XYZ file of C-alpha atoms in Angstrom:
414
model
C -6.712 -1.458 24.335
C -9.604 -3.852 24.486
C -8.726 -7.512 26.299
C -7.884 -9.992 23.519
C -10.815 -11.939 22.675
C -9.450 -14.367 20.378
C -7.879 -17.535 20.482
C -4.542 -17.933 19.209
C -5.625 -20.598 16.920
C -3.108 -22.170 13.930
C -5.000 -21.182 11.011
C -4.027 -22.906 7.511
C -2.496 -20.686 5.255
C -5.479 -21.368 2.733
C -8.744 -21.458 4.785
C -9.222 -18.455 3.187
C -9.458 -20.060 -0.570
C -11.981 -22.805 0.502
C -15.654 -20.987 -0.532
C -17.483 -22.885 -2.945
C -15.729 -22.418 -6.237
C -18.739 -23.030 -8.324
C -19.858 -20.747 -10.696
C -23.389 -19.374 -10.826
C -24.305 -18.168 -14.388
C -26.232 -15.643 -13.890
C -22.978 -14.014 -12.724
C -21.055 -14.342 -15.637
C -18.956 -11.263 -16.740
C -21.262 -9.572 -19.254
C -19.909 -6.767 -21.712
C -22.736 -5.387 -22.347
C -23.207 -1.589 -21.466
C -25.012 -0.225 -18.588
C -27.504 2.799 -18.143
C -24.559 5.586 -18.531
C -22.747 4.073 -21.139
C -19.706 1.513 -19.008
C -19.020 -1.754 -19.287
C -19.160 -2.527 -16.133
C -22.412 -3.892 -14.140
C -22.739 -2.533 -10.552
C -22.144 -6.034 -8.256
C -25.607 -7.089 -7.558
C -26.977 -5.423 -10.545
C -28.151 -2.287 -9.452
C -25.570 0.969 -7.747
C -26.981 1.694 -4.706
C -27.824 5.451 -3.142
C -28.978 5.844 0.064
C -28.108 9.714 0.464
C -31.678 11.290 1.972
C -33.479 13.713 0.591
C -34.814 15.055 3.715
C -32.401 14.737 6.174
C -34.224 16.420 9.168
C -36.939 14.157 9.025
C -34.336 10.544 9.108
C -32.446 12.404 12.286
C -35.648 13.099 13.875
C -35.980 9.285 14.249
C -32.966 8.607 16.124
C -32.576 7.694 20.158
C -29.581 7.665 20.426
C -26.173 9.275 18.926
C -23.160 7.408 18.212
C -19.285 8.295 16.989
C -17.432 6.159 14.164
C -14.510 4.842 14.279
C -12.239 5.900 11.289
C -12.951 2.463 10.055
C -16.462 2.643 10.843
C -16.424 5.592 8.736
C -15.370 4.323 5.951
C -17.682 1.539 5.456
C -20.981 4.397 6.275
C -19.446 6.039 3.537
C -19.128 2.903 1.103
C -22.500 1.710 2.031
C -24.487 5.013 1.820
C -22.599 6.219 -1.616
C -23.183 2.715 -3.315
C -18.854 1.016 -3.372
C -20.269 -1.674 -1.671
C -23.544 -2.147 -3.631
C -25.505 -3.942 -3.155
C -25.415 -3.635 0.874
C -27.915 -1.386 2.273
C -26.472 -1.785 5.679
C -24.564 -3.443 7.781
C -24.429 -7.480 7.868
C -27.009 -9.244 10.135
C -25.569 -12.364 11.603
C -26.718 -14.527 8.816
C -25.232 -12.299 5.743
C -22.129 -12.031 8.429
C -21.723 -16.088 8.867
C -22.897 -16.691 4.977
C -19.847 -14.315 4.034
C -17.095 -15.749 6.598
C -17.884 -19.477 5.651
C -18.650 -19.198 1.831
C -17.452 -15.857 0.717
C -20.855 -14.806 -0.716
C -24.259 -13.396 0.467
C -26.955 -15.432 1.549
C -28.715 -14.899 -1.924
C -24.991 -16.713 -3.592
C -23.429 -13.504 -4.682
C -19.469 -13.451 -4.266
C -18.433 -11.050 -1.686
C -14.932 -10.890 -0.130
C -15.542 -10.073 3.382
C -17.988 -8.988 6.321
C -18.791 -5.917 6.681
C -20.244 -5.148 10.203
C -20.813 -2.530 12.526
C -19.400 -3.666 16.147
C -19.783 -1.981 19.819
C -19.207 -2.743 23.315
C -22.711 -1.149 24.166
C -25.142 -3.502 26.209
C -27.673 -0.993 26.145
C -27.844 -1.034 22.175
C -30.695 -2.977 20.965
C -32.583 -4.400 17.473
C -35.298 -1.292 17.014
C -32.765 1.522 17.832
C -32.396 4.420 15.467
C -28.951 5.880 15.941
C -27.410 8.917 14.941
C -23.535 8.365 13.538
C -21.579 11.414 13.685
C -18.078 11.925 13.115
C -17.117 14.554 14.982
C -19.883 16.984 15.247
C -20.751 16.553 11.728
C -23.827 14.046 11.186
C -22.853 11.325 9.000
C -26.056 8.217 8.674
C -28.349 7.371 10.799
C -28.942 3.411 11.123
C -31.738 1.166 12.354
C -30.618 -1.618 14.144
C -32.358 -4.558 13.074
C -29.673 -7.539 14.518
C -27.013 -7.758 17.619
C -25.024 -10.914 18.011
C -21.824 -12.193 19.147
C -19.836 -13.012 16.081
C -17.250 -16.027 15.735
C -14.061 -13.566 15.673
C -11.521 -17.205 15.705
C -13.796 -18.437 12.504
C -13.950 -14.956 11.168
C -9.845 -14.376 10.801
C -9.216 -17.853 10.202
C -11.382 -17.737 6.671
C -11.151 -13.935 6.266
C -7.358 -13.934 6.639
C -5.639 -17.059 6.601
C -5.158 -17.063 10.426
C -6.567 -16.322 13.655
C -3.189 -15.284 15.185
C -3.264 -11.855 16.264
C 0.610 -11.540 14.753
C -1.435 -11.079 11.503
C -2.602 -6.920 11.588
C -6.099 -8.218 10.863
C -6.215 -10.020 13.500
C -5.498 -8.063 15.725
C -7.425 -5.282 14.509
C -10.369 -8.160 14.926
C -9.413 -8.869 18.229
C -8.313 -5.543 20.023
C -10.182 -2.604 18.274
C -13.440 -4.196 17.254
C -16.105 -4.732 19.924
C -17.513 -7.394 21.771
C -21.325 -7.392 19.694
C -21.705 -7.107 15.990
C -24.923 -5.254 14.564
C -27.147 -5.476 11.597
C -28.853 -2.441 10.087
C -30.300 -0.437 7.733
C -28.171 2.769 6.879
C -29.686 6.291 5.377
C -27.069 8.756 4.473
C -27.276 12.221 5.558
C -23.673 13.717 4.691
C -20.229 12.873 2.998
C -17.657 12.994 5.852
C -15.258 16.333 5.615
C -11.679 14.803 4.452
C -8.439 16.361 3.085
C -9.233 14.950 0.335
C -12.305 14.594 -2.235
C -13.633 10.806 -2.272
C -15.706 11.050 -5.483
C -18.648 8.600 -5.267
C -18.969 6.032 -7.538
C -21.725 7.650 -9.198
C -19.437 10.432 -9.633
C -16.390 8.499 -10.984
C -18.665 6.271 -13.328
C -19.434 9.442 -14.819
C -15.861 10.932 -15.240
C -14.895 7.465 -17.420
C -14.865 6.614 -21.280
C -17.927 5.341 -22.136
C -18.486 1.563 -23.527
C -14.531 1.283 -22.583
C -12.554 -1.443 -20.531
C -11.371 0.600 -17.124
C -8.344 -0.674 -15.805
C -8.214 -0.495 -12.059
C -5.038 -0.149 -10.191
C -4.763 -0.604 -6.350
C -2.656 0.685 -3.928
C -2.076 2.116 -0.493
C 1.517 3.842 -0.819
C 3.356 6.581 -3.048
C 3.359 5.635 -6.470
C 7.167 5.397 -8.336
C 8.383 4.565 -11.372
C 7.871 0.671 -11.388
C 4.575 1.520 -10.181
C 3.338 3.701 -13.305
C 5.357 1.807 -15.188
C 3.186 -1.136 -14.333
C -0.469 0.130 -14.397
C 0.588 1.704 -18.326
C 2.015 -1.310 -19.192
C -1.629 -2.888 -18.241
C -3.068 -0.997 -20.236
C -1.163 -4.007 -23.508
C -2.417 -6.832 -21.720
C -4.327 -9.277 -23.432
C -6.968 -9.104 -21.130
C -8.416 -5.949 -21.795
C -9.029 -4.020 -25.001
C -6.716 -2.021 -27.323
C -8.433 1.226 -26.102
C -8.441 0.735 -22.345
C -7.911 3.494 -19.712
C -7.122 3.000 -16.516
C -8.240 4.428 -12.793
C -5.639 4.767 -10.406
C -7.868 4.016 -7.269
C -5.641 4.630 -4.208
C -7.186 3.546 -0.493
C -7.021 6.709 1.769
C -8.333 5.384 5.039
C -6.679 3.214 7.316
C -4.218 0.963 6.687
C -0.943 -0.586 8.332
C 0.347 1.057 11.258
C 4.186 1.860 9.832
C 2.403 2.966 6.766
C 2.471 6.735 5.079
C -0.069 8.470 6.713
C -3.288 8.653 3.753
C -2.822 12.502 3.613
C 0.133 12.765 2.610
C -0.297 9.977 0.228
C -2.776 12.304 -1.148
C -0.212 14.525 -1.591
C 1.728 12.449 -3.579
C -0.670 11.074 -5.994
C -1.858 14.746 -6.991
C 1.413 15.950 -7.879
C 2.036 12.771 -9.554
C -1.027 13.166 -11.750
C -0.248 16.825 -13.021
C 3.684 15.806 -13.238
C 2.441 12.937 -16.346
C -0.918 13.996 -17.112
C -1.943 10.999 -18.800
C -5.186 11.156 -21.091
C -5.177 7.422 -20.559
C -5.318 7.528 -16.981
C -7.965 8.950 -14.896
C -7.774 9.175 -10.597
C -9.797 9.526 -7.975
C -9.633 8.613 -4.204
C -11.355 5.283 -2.126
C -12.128 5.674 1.624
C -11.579 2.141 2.521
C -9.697 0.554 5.557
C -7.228 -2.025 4.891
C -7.662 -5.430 6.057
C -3.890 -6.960 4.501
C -6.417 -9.833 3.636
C -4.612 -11.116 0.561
C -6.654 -12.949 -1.540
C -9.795 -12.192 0.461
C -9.616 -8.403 -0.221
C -8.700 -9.123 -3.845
C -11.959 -9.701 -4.075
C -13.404 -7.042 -2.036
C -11.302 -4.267 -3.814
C -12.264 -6.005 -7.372
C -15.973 -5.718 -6.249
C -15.880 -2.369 -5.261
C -13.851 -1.545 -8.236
C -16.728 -2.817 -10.942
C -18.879 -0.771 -8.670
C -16.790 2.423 -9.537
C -16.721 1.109 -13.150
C -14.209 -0.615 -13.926
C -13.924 -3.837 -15.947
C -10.524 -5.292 -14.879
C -8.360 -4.922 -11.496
C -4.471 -5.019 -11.648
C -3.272 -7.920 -8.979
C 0.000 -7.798 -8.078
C 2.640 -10.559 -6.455
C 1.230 -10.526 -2.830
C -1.648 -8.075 -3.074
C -2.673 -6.861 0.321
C -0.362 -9.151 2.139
C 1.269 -8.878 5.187
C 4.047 -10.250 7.721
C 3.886 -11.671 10.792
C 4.965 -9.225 13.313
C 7.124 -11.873 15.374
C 8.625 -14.235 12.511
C 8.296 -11.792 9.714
C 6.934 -14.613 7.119
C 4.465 -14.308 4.932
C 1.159 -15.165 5.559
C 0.605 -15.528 2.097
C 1.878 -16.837 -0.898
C 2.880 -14.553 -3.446
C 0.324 -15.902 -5.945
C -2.737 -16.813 -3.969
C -4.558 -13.336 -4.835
C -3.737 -13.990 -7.724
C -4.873 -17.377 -8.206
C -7.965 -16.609 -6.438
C -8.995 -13.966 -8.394
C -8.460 -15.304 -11.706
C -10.767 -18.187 -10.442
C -13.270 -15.821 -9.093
C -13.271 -13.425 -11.256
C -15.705 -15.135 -14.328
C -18.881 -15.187 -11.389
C -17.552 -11.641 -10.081
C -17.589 -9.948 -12.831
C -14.572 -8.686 -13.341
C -11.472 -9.526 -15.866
C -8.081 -10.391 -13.289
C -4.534 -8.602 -14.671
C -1.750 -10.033 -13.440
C 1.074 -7.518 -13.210
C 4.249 -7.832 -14.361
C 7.045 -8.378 -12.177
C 9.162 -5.158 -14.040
C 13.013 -4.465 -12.866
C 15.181 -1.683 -14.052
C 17.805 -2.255 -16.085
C 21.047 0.175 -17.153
C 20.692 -1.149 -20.946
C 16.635 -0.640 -21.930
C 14.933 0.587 -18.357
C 12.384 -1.039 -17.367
C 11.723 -4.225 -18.594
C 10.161 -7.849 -17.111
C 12.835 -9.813 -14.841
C 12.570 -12.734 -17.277
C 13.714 -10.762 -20.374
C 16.329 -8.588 -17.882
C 17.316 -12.686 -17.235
C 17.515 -13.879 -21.209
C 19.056 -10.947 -22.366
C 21.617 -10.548 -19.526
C 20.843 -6.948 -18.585
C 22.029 -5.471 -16.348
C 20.053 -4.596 -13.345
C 19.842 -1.736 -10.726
C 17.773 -2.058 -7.513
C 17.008 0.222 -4.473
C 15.930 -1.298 -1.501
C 12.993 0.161 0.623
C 15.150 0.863 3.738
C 18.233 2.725 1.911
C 14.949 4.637 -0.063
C 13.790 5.721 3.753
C 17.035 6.710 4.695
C 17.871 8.620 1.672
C 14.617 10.541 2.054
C 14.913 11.290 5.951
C 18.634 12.824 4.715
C 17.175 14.459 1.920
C 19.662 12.992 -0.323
C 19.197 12.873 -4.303
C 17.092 9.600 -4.976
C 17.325 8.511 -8.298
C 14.908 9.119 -11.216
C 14.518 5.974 -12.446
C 13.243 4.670 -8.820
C 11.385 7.666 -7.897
C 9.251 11.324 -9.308
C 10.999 13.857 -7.898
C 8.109 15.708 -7.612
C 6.664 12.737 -4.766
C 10.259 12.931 -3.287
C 9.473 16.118 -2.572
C 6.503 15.852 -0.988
C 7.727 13.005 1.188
C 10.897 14.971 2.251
C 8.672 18.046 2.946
C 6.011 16.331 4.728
C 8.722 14.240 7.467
């Protein structure tokens, strides 16, 4: 583990929400269709694709040969197959700091947070070409155009609410990432090897209803009932149109320590999506890394979201949030993605829907808690830690909380 190298500042719960909130027209949502037929602009205008055509010739260039972290990984992967279009590379300090302090680029366009490529290397210079391999297999090459020492106190403080390393981000910021950040240009030679297919935006754009609102739903654990019960239920809101579909979008990289590893999440979600074989929902797979930003990556995951192709993003009570590991409060309130968002979302490009705060009830199912409330229904719940210990006993968990067909796979995969 590295040596801490941030302060244990008191951040303000809402440092985070204090970027400029005006709105530049020329990033006004626009419904007009794109080249292939969806609503949905890529951010920045244009999708990006920086896969090679002659890969031989980019490796040739390189010095030096470097392995990525599995978070490192995931953003070569995002920036070479165009989810986080319209980088071309990593963040040079000024796109870093412009990003951190205003949440947007240097040229004004909304982005959530930094994306950056750190090391502990001294010898690593601007002008290096590097090789970045996972494994053995050759992933990108980059050219290093920038090194600097970033502001890691500033950087959680507005990225995440607080600098204290009891937030996960935080800590990540302060223990796993290096001492130097880099800028540089990235060309992509190869899509990493995982145990699962991340289709590439290009890829999902083309799998979706043309001139269509896409409905994208988030998430980073097994989906149950409440779950599909929500991103369906989306599909009525008056946000989008009558004929909306939507993309369940789960993140399969990194994520919370205590969370279910991402392949067996995998796992779950295929099973899930023969069990109901919606023609209204379509699925595919994001290699991101969790932050448990909050608000911040509300607006990072809606981003990379319109850059996949969808129109509208599902935000749900607490999005992304997380506990402190000593006090176990929230760093967030329970609105604040939400809030941001639906402020945001006009110059992102991208139509906020808030979800519905569904309980189960033994009279109708699933219905909101405020008509469970007026019509004095009555309610069953199933907390997360009698769910665990039901599964670890593979004991019957019941239908109306879970698909037995992901209780499976979560009993078999212990």
């Amino acid at each position: 583990m590295k040596l801490l190298s941030i302060s244990l500042l008191v951040g303000s719960a809402t440092a985070f929400m204090s970027a400029p909130m005006t709105k530049p027209a020329s990033f006004a949502l626009s419904m007009s269709t794109t080249t292939d037929g969806l609503r949905a602009q890529p951010h920045g205008g244009t999708l990006v694709d920086l896969m090679t055509s002659d890969p031989a010739a980019a490796v040739a260039k390189c010095t030096k040969s470097l392995q990525l972290s599995p978070r490192q990984l995931c953003d070569v992967e995002l920036i070479m197959n165009g989810g986080l279009s319209p980088l071309t590379g990593f963040m040079e300090e000024g796109a870093y700091k412009s990003v951190v302090e205003n949440m947007q680029l240097e040229n004004g366009l909304i982005f959530g947070l930094p994306i950056v490529f750190d090391t502990d290397d001294e010898t690593l210079q601007p002008g290096d070409v590097a090789l970045l391999k996972d494994g053995d297999r050759e992933i990108a090459t980059i050219e290093f155009t920038d090194k600097y020492t970033p502001d890691k106190p500033l950087e959680c403080l507005n990225c995440y609410g607080t600098s204290q390393i009891e937030h996960p981000g935080s800590l990540m910021v302060a223990t796993e990432r290096g001492k130097y950040y880099m800028g540089g240009k990235v060309t992509g030679l190869n899509l990493p090897i995982r145990d699962f297919t991340c289709a590439t935006p290009k890829e999902v754009r083309a799998m979706l209803p043309a001139d269509k609102d896409v409905v994208a739903f988030q998430c980073r654990n097994p989906i149950h009932r409440a779950h599909y019960e929500l991103f369906t239920r989306a599909l009525d809101a008056p946000e989008v149109d009558d004929d909306a579909v939507v993309l369940v979008h789960p993140t399969c990289g990194p994520t919370q320590a205590d969370d279910i590893p991402g392949t067996v999440r995998y796992k779950t979600y295929e099973v899930l999506k023969e069990e109901t074989a919606n023609p209204r929902t379509f699925w595919a797979y994001l290699p991101y890394s969790m932050h448990m930003a909050g608000p911040r990556e509300a607006i990072q995951h809606s981003m990379i979201r319109k850059n996949y192709g969808c129109t509208a993003f599902i935000v749900g009570r607490d999005m992304a949030g997380s506990k402190s590991s000593v006090t176990g409060d929230d760093f967030y309130g329970a609105y604040d993605a939400q809030d941001l968002l639906k402020a945001k979302g006009p110059e992102l490009g991208i139509k906020a829907v808030p979800s519905l705060n569904l309980v189960y009830t033994e009279e109708e199912g699933y219905v909101t808690a405020d008509e469970a409330e007026e019509k004095k229904l009555t309610k069953k719940t199933l907390s997360g830690t009698k769910f665990r210990k039901a599964l670890r006993a593979g004991e019957d968990i019941p239908e109306w909380f879970a698909f037995k067909s992901v209780v499976k796979v979560l009993q078999d995969n212990q």
